C-alpha angles and dihedrals in degrees: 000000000000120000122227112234118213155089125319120243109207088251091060087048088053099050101057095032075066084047087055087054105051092054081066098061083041086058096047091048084043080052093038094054087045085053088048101054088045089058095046091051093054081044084058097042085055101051086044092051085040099053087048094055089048088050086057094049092051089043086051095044091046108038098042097026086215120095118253121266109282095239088063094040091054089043088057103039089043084058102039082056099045090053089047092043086052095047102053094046090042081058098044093047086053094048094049092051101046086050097057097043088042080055082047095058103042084056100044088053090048088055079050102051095037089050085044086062108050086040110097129217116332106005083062095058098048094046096053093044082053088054100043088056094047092047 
């Protein structure tokens, strides 16, 4: 593909002053999804301690036949609750921020698209092609 050289008309700064725009909500729902594996992976670390403290009550119930000791009751259920409690806020927060930049980013291609479609010749068609990568 061959470049036009020229000057640039302020529609043409505009426009990829709004390309330049766009890259940064790529870049928040790139960061978003990195904060949602992260999150799913300390999901996963608290079942797994969960499941480990729920193995220990079952080992105490059953070996002894007694309950445990209710320090140590209260201690586990107290943290049983607190990773489930961390967990569950750690996923609302995501998902909230993951609604509002999938929200972002449907805006931002309707501006596009509207933008896309007033644009003649060329400009259009870079534009469009911008907007079909990034999508």
């Amino acid at each position: 593909k061959q470049m036009k050289l020229g000057l640039v008309s302020p529609e043409g700064a505009d426009s990829s002053s709004h390309l330049r725009e766009l890259r940064v909500p790529e870049e928040e729902v790139r960061a978003l999804r990195q904060d949602l594996q992260k999150a799913l992976e300390d999901s996963e670390r608290y079942k797994e301690k969960v499941r480990e403290l729920e193995e220990k009550l079952a080992e105490r119930e059953k070996g002894v036949g007694n309950p445990p000791p209710a320090e140590e009751y209260e201690a586990m259920k107290s943290s049983y609750c607190s990773a489930i409690e961390n967990m569950n806020k750690e996923k609302a927060f995501l998902l909230e921020k993951y609604q509002e930049a999938q929200e972002e980013i449907s805006q931002l291609k309707d501006t596009l698209k509207s933008q896309a479609a007033q644009e003649p010749g060329d400009d259009a068609g870079d534009m469009k092609e911008a907007m079909h990568r990034m999508i």
